[in-house]
Amino acid sequence: MASIFSKSTDTYIRIGVLAAALGAGAAIALGFYLANPQVRETGYAPLQPVEYSHKLHAGDLGMDCRYCHSSVEQAAYAAIPATEVCMNCHVRVKGDSPLLQLVRESYATGQPIPWVKVHSLPDYVYFNHQAHVAAGVGCVSCHGRVDQMIVVKQVEPLSMAWCLDCHRNPAPKIRPADQVTNMAWQPDRDPVEIGRQIVESKGIAPPVNCSGCHR
Amino acid sequence: MSLVQISDSTPKPLETGRRYWRSLEELAGTPQFRRWVEREFPRGASELLSSSSRRTLLKLMAASFGLAGLVACRRPQEKILPLSKGVEHYIPGKPLYYATAMNLAGSVTGLVVEAHDGRPTKIEGNPRHPESLGACSAFAQASVLSLYDPDRSRVVLRQGRPSSWEEFARFAADHFRAEVLGRGSGLWLVAGSQPSPSYEAVRNHLLGRFPEARWVEFEPISREAMRRGAELAFDRRLETLYDFGKARLIVAFDADFLGVDSPGVRAIREFSRGRAVVSETDSMSRLYVAESRFSITGAMADHRFRIRSSEMANAVEALASALGLMPAHSGNFPWAAAVARDLAAHRGASLVLAGPGQPPEVHALVHLINEALGNFGHTVSFVAAERAPGEASFEELAAALASGRVQTLVVLDSNPVFAAPADFDFAANFSRAATTIHLGLEADETGSAATWHLPQAHYLESWGDLRTLDGTVSIQQPLIYPLYDGRTPAELLALLSGYKDQRAYDIVRNYWTARWPAQEAERRWRRALHDGLIEGTGAARLVPAVDRRRVLAAWRPRPAAGGIELVFYASPSVWDGRFANNGWLQEAPEPMTKLTWDNAALISPATAKKLGVTSGDVVLIEHEGRSAEAPVWILPGQTDDSIAVALGYGRTVCGRVGRRVGHNVYPLRTSRTAGFAVGVNVRPAGRRYRLVSAQDHHAMEGRPLVREATLRYWREHPDFAQHAVHVPELKSLYPEHQYTEGYQWGMAIDLNRCVGCNACILACQAENNIPIVGKREVARGREMHWLRVDRYFTGDEEAPEAVFQPVACMHCEKAPCENVCPVVATVHSPEGLNEMAYNRCVGTRYCSNNCPYKVRRFNFLDWHKGLEESQKLVFNPDVTVRMRGVMEKCTFCVQRIEEKRIQAKAEGRRPLRDGEILTACQQTCPAEAIVFGNINDPASRVALIKKQNRNYVMLEELNVRPRTSYLARIRNPNPELV
Amino acid sequence: MADLAIREPFELNAPLIEGRRSYSEITSDVARVVESRPPRFWYIALAVSGALTLVFFAVLTHLVRTGIGIWGNNQPVGWAWDITNFVFWIGIGHAGTLISAILFLFRQRWRTSINRAAEAMTIFAVMCAGIFPLLHTGRPWRAYWLFPVPNQDLVLWQNFRSPLMWDVFAVSTYFTVSLLFWYVGMIPDLATLRDRATTRLRQIVYGVLSLGWRGSARHWNHYEKAYLILAGLSTPLVLSVHSIVSFDFAVSILPGWHATIFPPYFVAGAIFSGFAMVIFLMIIARKVYRLEHLITMTHMDNMCKILLATGTIVGYAYAVEFFTAFFSGNPYERYVFVNRVTGPYAWAVWTMFACNVFAPQLFWFKMFRRNIAVMFAVSIIVNVGMWFERFNIIVTSLHRDFLPSSWGHFTPTIYDVLTFAGSVGLFLTLFLLFLRFLPVIAISEVKGVVPSPGQGKGGH
């Protein structure tokens, strides 16, 4: 009996198969794009309970990072400051600003301020600020120009590949100890050259094995 | 290898599962909890279930796929809650260390406790403390888990109903008045042994207010027999102190001084130093052990004599007469003469001791022997032991209770209803006292029967002071504010007696500062807190003379009693029952039997044949009309016709971990048979019971795993350890790693020092967040201990010798696990560590199959499922808590290595010092058997040890090049006796 | 080794098809199976196997949600029934490729009646096998890390030194090639079904599946080329796949696994179990669909001979294993083998010997080679035996290795049993569906071996 497929069916089927293949390819590509930490992680800038501006404090007023994040040189964590620290100045400066309402309450009641975490690593990663600061890695290398951020935003992917880039070749990110907290460091010489000298003089050899970060 | 048969127990399916997680489900039947148990991935799963989020999900689906993807990818908001006001010395994320002390049945150990952000997580010994010397016991290691035990009693109970401290305070104020109690003739206080000056001061104040009140010290496992022995010998109440370090020759009669008969760690430390040998020319001490139960002390013995506890007195008598201290002895103890000669040859440097289970006369006779051998003042010394004013014996209390003369009974940190001698019917008479007040960590058998139960503060929550036997006093400082509103015994007594200070801190601080010149007080107080002990304390050592006539007069010859004897001993896991709810200890294998989650009636193979029973058969044990059941476990080396059974199991009113675990044999134990009962009647109950041993096979199959020799053989063949196995010229297909650079970590374990005390296992568990899996899973062979202590029997099945071998990951340079992992989850570090990246592991288990030492542990299930918040506080934040489905194993405590490395970098990138990094097992090891360090540095301790001729590598012929090596075991038998 | 078995002199002059049949009769005989309503037996069988399949997926769900702990696996027995089943199914798969590829290249024309079904069986067996390596992992949702796909960070790759990696490649290649081979071979018959189709739906479905086949000389020419090439491609796979599966064990250092004889030993075993399964399925198929004249006693006879040959090879391999163990003088190796025959699992080992070595010896006698009942029994026995072979290799080697302290015991749980039974259910379900909807016998090829008129295709 008569065939039910016209000659052109072949062509349609071929085209269909081709289209399906392309579509699948595109979907996979999109998947990888979205899964890429560079895309997934960066740009996270949650609103904070207190409208605290790093631009104002660290930038315009030029306060040193370590004034608030005091434990950065002694501990794994760069501690978020206690309310006390805010009040050291704000009892005098803008003592009655409505923006500081929550801060004053916290200081009075002892209730902590629920800051929102911006830079967050998985539980199985053991990052240590002390080690990096001691080696001379600038704050800016991982946190970006915080001194220009009104609302702090994550600018680096903080992914394993990104970490390893620097651990395999630290020189470009290493600077003199006194410049670590300097956001706008512009040496007169080639910074990579300076970094290389420091790496040699300090004998910096960042771990690239698993237990360097995973324990 | 006649041992194969008896030990080859092939598991059969379990009977009704009393399994840890199963019993967890019994807890608070709250719906939240059940939901929590059921849900597999805590956070996410419930998210999708709640209706609101289902709506959001639909929204997302409505949106384009890619967008939904993006939204789904957004991370959940995490909060950081900094303190409102800073705290002195506190840096977030930096651990702090405090000195404190722990008391276990009157034996005190000084500790240094690590606290992370206000939570004590890890306990170490205090190097300054004479009873610790830097080490601590398995009990101390595990005590931190008890602190966070959610089953601890949380509220004051009156008649079992929730009440409050305020209500109790009101009650006490109107009850503890002269008008009510008069001179206190009806007031009795029972307390666990707590040697604490300030506490005693408060106690004496109370007893001063009620002069006729009686004070009773009750410990189910006590040194009372030894004190009585001293009283008999010296007509004075004295504590006997031994110095095992000075003793070149030790004779122990039924004394497990390396194990449960001295719960501290000093004995092990001193003994193992006496055993330490570097080269074959060194001398080492010699240990004779006469015992009924095969103890770890017996395993260390150079000569072990299997003698029933009930005949031990005759053995001591035989030795005494061989030394000419007593008329000639007829008993059949062929070794006595030789031992006597050996002792005589070591005058002043020998030590004879008897166990706390032996009667006072035996201890008195032992004093006589030691005096005659000139050991007093050298290896044996004494300190005075005071009685409390109006102190009465437990027997008197029982009598008073029975006759209804007790109106008010206060029980402090003790559980007499569970543990009292059976002949006193204490449990039955307990309620005859009108008012009973119980202060304890848990509402246990006593607490639930008392009119008032008061939650006690854990020692890590308490201020106080503790005195060691030799009088050294440590300040006990809290690591954390009481979690469950508990109070210390001193605080309760202060409340009852209206003592001038009410808070524990004031009580202890004012007690001491009052004794110091005012201008010095502050400094000395701070010093005491910092050092963990108070300078200038420490009682005078006495060297009294033995009243020979009294001793010999009290001595009556014992005819060798027939029949089967029953020997009671403290469980190395739950002690007298107080640690029953501590999962770490319950799961720690008993050193000799390797049994977990149970006690058993230990009998020799011959006795088993005689009784027609085998391991797992339940027997009914009867004595003087009392009876109890227990499952049999055949232990080679156990004395014939002697049954040993651990106390403290079979708790009925207990938390979810320890309830009805094991079998309770207190009902068989009377005031006269505290140590052992003779002539018990044993018959099979016709039931079987599943006992679970962490080691199914107990013979070495002729494989040179543990290598040992006698001192003489070693001197003749200095390199016997290396030549135990033929190692052909070995080549590897893979390129050789270069291990010449930088730090190269390695470990050496001295089998001549290890006494198998389990402290390392518990230390590892606490340091590395190792979960417990419960009896059923251990039966399946799924225990998670990264470090295990293998115990092998060698020689004759009836009278074998036993050896211990701690085994953890060997960190092979050519690790077989590494090249078979398909996802590179386990790889080698440049410093020779075999690393395990949990977050990369997919769990094929191939690495474990290919590990010749079988040290890898797999998370077959989610062992952390259903943990309560308080239980999470014990985790060490420096170590990942592993999820189910991933492999794990010993890391050489890499977190400690990295911590010190970072510290060294911060301190101007100085090199790491040898001994700066201690692994958890090494730090706590009382025997100093484990040494870790940089083998690349020829001057490091570990490198030097690995150069010794006793050094060997297990399974060397496999060419996997382990970084952990062992030092062969040396025994030092008496040539006369071999 | 395999071809030794195949070169045995078969009675080639005996007719491969019984009775004088015209091409059209053959066509209708085969097509009838697909076109007529299936017999009651088919529905009953499908109900049973379908139920088992549901159980299978239920258990697997439970497994993924709860963890490997629901099985009996433990320390030291990290692998047990999971990998046993994997190797078992992979082995089953072998006969298919062997029959289609190697017998084709060696011009063994008697294969034509059975190759289609055997290839189908291969595909389904490999599907069952593939499930286990993925779901035996502790974190199946991460199992994709076993495949060399760039992961989130593009920095983590696989360990190409691990035999498990080789496995991933071997099995996936094997599956792909077998699938193509099977499908290409079916195209002319699908076209036949299309042309005979009476309903529109069948016309469309078979029409699409037959990819516009018109049976022109050009088509046949391409078809023959493609078929020959695929046959050439899959021939090495027959040997490679199971050799590589055997590396999972041979490459380790475990006594009882670490043996050089494993690759040939595994391949022989695989063909052995594969043919047993073919016999099993064929006996049912020819009975139920009355195809005795197409799948004749000659076919059965020949397959029995192969069973006998491979079974004997397997027996030889066992012997060599024991010999090397003792000859090596390696105490650990020796212990493992002593333990196998005397230890707690001795019963399993002796079952294996009985089933794999002794049972096939019946086929030395023609009367057994021509007795359907005996064949049926032996084919089942052999498959049981081959499952136990894998169990013994895996579990008895693992449960007692180097350190007696870590010796253990494996006891299966109900979930182990259900998982295996479920995989059998899945296999049978797929096969029954195949019987129902696809040509169970290669019509065009069978026509090639009909005595007269003239040998057409099949080639000289």
mmCIF file of C-alpha atoms in Angstrom, chain B residues 58-185:
data_model
loop_
_atom_site.group_PDB
_atom_site.id
_atom_site.type_symbol
_atom_site.label_atom_id
_atom_site.label_comp_id
_atom_site.label_asym_id
_atom_site.label_seq_id
_atom_site.Cartn_x
_atom_site.Cartn_y
_atom_site.Cartn_z
ATOM 1 C CA LEU B 58 5.149 27.959 41.055
ATOM 2 C CA LYS B 59 6.005 31.591 40.382
ATOM 3 C CA LEU B 60 9.500 30.563 39.450
ATOM 4 C CA MET B 61 8.205 27.897 37.101
ATOM 5 C CA ALA B 62 5.969 30.489 35.509
ATOM 6 C CA ALA B 63 9.020 32.623 34.909
ATOM 7 C CA SER B 64 11.411 31.580 32.189
ATOM 8 C CA PHE B 65 13.577 28.546 32.918
ATOM 9 C CA GLY B 66 16.836 30.451 32.922
ATOM 10 C CA LEU B 67 15.446 33.059 35.290
ATOM 11 C CA ALA B 68 14.143 30.396 37.639
ATOM 12 C CA GLY B 69 17.619 28.953 37.551
ATOM 13 C CA LEU B 70 19.125 32.285 38.516
ATOM 14 C CA VAL B 71 16.712 32.823 41.363
ATOM 15 C CA ALA B 72 17.302 29.328 42.636
ATOM 16 C CA CYS B 73 21.028 29.958 42.572
ATOM 17 C CA ARG B 74 20.839 33.007 44.857
ATOM 18 C CA ARG B 75 22.382 32.078 48.156
ATOM 19 C CA PRO B 76 20.337 32.127 51.371
ATOM 20 C CA GLN B 77 20.971 35.201 53.523
ATOM 21 C CA GLU B 78 23.441 34.503 56.313
ATOM 22 C CA LYS B 79 23.586 36.798 59.352
ATOM 23 C CA ILE B 80 26.608 37.833 61.365
ATOM 24 C CA LEU B 81 25.791 38.763 64.958
ATOM 25 C CA PRO B 82 28.800 40.494 66.510
ATOM 26 C CA LEU B 83 28.846 41.131 70.241
ATOM 27 C CA SER B 84 27.389 44.386 71.387
ATOM 28 C CA LYS B 85 30.290 44.919 73.762
ATOM 29 C CA GLY B 86 33.742 43.413 73.384
ATOM 30 C CA VAL B 87 35.085 40.795 75.794
ATOM 31 C CA GLU B 88 38.612 40.918 77.223
ATOM 32 C CA HIS B 89 41.131 38.524 75.621
ATOM 33 C CA TYR B 90 38.441 37.265 73.223
ATOM 34 C CA ILE B 91 39.116 37.260 69.491
ATOM 35 C CA PRO B 92 36.402 35.636 67.412
ATOM 36 C CA GLY B 93 37.665 32.337 65.992
ATOM 37 C CA LYS B 94 40.690 32.103 68.272
ATOM 38 C CA PRO B 95 40.534 29.284 70.824
ATOM 39 C CA LEU B 96 41.224 30.083 74.470
ATOM 40 C CA TYR B 97 42.730 27.654 76.977
ATOM 41 C CA TYR B 98 41.827 27.426 80.661
ATOM 42 C CA ALA B 99 43.272 25.285 83.429
ATOM 43 C CA THR B 100 40.824 23.313 85.520
ATOM 44 C CA ALA B 101 40.573 19.901 87.169
ATOM 45 C CA MET B 102 38.362 16.837 87.045
ATOM 46 C CA ASN B 103 37.421 14.510 89.844
ATOM 47 C CA LEU B 104 36.562 10.863 89.253
ATOM 48 C CA ALA B 105 35.670 8.976 92.424
ATOM 49 C CA GLY B 106 38.210 10.950 94.393
ATOM 50 C CA SER B 107 41.039 10.770 91.906
ATOM 51 C CA VAL B 108 41.827 14.230 90.593
ATOM 52 C CA THR B 109 43.439 15.142 87.278
ATOM 53 C CA GLY B 110 44.537 18.643 86.327
ATOM 54 C CA LEU B 111 43.340 19.654 82.880
ATOM 55 C CA VAL B 112 43.743 22.342 80.269
ATOM 56 C CA VAL B 113 40.565 22.866 78.294
ATOM 57 C CA GLU B 114 40.314 24.405 74.840
ATOM 58 C CA ALA B 115 37.325 26.658 74.284
ATOM 59 C CA HIS B 116 36.122 27.899 70.894
ATOM 60 C CA ASP B 117 33.967 31.029 71.070
ATOM 61 C CA GLY B 118 32.856 30.097 74.556
ATOM 62 C CA ARG B 119 32.310 26.405 74.029
ATOM 63 C CA PRO B 120 34.746 23.919 75.570
ATOM 64 C CA THR B 121 35.535 21.441 72.808
ATOM 65 C CA LYS B 122 38.735 19.610 73.719
ATOM 66 C CA ILE B 123 40.316 18.496 76.939
ATOM 67 C CA GLU B 124 44.038 18.032 77.478
ATOM 68 C CA GLY B 125 46.140 17.191 80.493
ATOM 69 C CA ASN B 126 47.849 19.954 82.448
ATOM 70 C CA PRO B 127 51.629 19.445 82.181
ATOM 71 C CA ARG B 128 52.130 21.243 85.507
ATOM 72 C CA HIS B 129 49.794 18.923 87.371
ATOM 73 C CA PRO B 130 51.406 15.965 89.191
ATOM 74 C CA GLU B 131 48.513 13.586 88.436
ATOM 75 C CA SER B 132 48.370 14.555 84.752
ATOM 76 C CA LEU B 133 51.870 15.497 83.587
ATOM 77 C CA GLY B 134 50.228 16.645 80.348
ATOM 78 C CA ALA B 135 48.226 13.497 79.709
ATOM 79 C CA CYS B 136 44.661 12.651 80.511
ATOM 80 C CA SER B 137 42.455 9.592 80.572
ATOM 81 C CA ALA B 138 39.686 8.405 78.280
ATOM 82 C CA PHE B 139 37.170 9.491 80.921
ATOM 83 C CA ALA B 140 38.535 13.036 80.949
ATOM 84 C CA GLN B 141 38.607 13.152 77.154
ATOM 85 C CA ALA B 142 34.990 12.066 76.911
ATOM 86 C CA SER B 143 33.704 14.198 79.784
ATOM 87 C CA VAL B 144 33.243 17.139 77.415
ATOM 88 C CA LEU B 145 30.505 15.185 75.649
ATOM 89 C CA SER B 146 28.633 14.721 78.924
ATOM 90 C CA LEU B 147 28.659 18.491 79.347
ATOM 91 C CA TYR B 148 26.469 18.899 76.250
ATOM 92 C CA ASP B 149 24.378 15.808 76.928
ATOM 93 C CA PRO B 150 20.778 16.877 76.219
ATOM 94 C CA ASP B 151 19.581 14.228 78.671
ATOM 95 C CA ARG B 152 21.183 15.916 81.645
ATOM 96 C CA SER B 153 18.551 17.037 84.098
ATOM 97 C CA ARG B 154 17.516 20.594 83.316
ATOM 98 C CA VAL B 155 15.002 21.515 85.998
ATOM 99 C CA VAL B 156 14.434 21.079 89.704
ATOM 100 C CA LEU B 157 11.970 18.255 90.287
ATOM 101 C CA ARG B 158 9.694 17.984 93.310
ATOM 102 C CA GLN B 159 7.963 14.625 93.538
ATOM 103 C CA GLY B 160 8.895 14.263 89.875
ATOM 104 C CA ARG B 161 7.074 17.451 88.902
ATOM 105 C CA PRO B 162 8.946 20.488 87.522
ATOM 106 C CA SER B 163 9.770 23.010 90.205
ATOM 107 C CA SER B 164 12.399 25.729 90.609
ATOM 108 C CA TRP B 165 15.453 26.618 92.637
ATOM 109 C CA GLU B 166 13.448 29.441 94.198
ATOM 110 C CA GLU B 167 10.839 27.004 95.432
ATOM 111 C CA PHE B 168 13.553 24.713 96.740
ATOM 112 C CA ALA B 169 15.293 27.654 98.428
ATOM 113 C CA ARG B 170 12.017 28.477 100.222
ATOM 114 C CA PHE B 171 11.638 24.839 101.231
ATOM 115 C CA ALA B 172 15.227 24.628 102.438
ATOM 116 C CA ALA B 173 14.962 27.872 104.381
ATOM 117 C CA ASP B 174 12.112 26.512 106.392
ATOM 118 C CA HIS B 175 13.236 22.891 106.572
ATOM 119 C CA PHE B 176 16.903 23.291 107.523
ATOM 120 C CA ARG B 177 16.208 25.096 110.791
ATOM 121 C CA ALA B 178 17.038 24.011 114.297
ATOM 122 C CA GLU B 179 13.311 24.147 114.975
ATOM 123 C CA VAL B 180 12.728 21.449 112.387
ATOM 124 C CA LEU B 181 15.888 19.358 112.394
ATOM 125 C CA GLY B 182 16.953 20.023 115.964
ATOM 126 C CA ARG B 183 20.626 19.081 116.300
ATOM 127 C CA GLY B 184 20.275 17.167 113.047
ATOM 128 C CA SER B 185 19.972 13.707 114.511
#
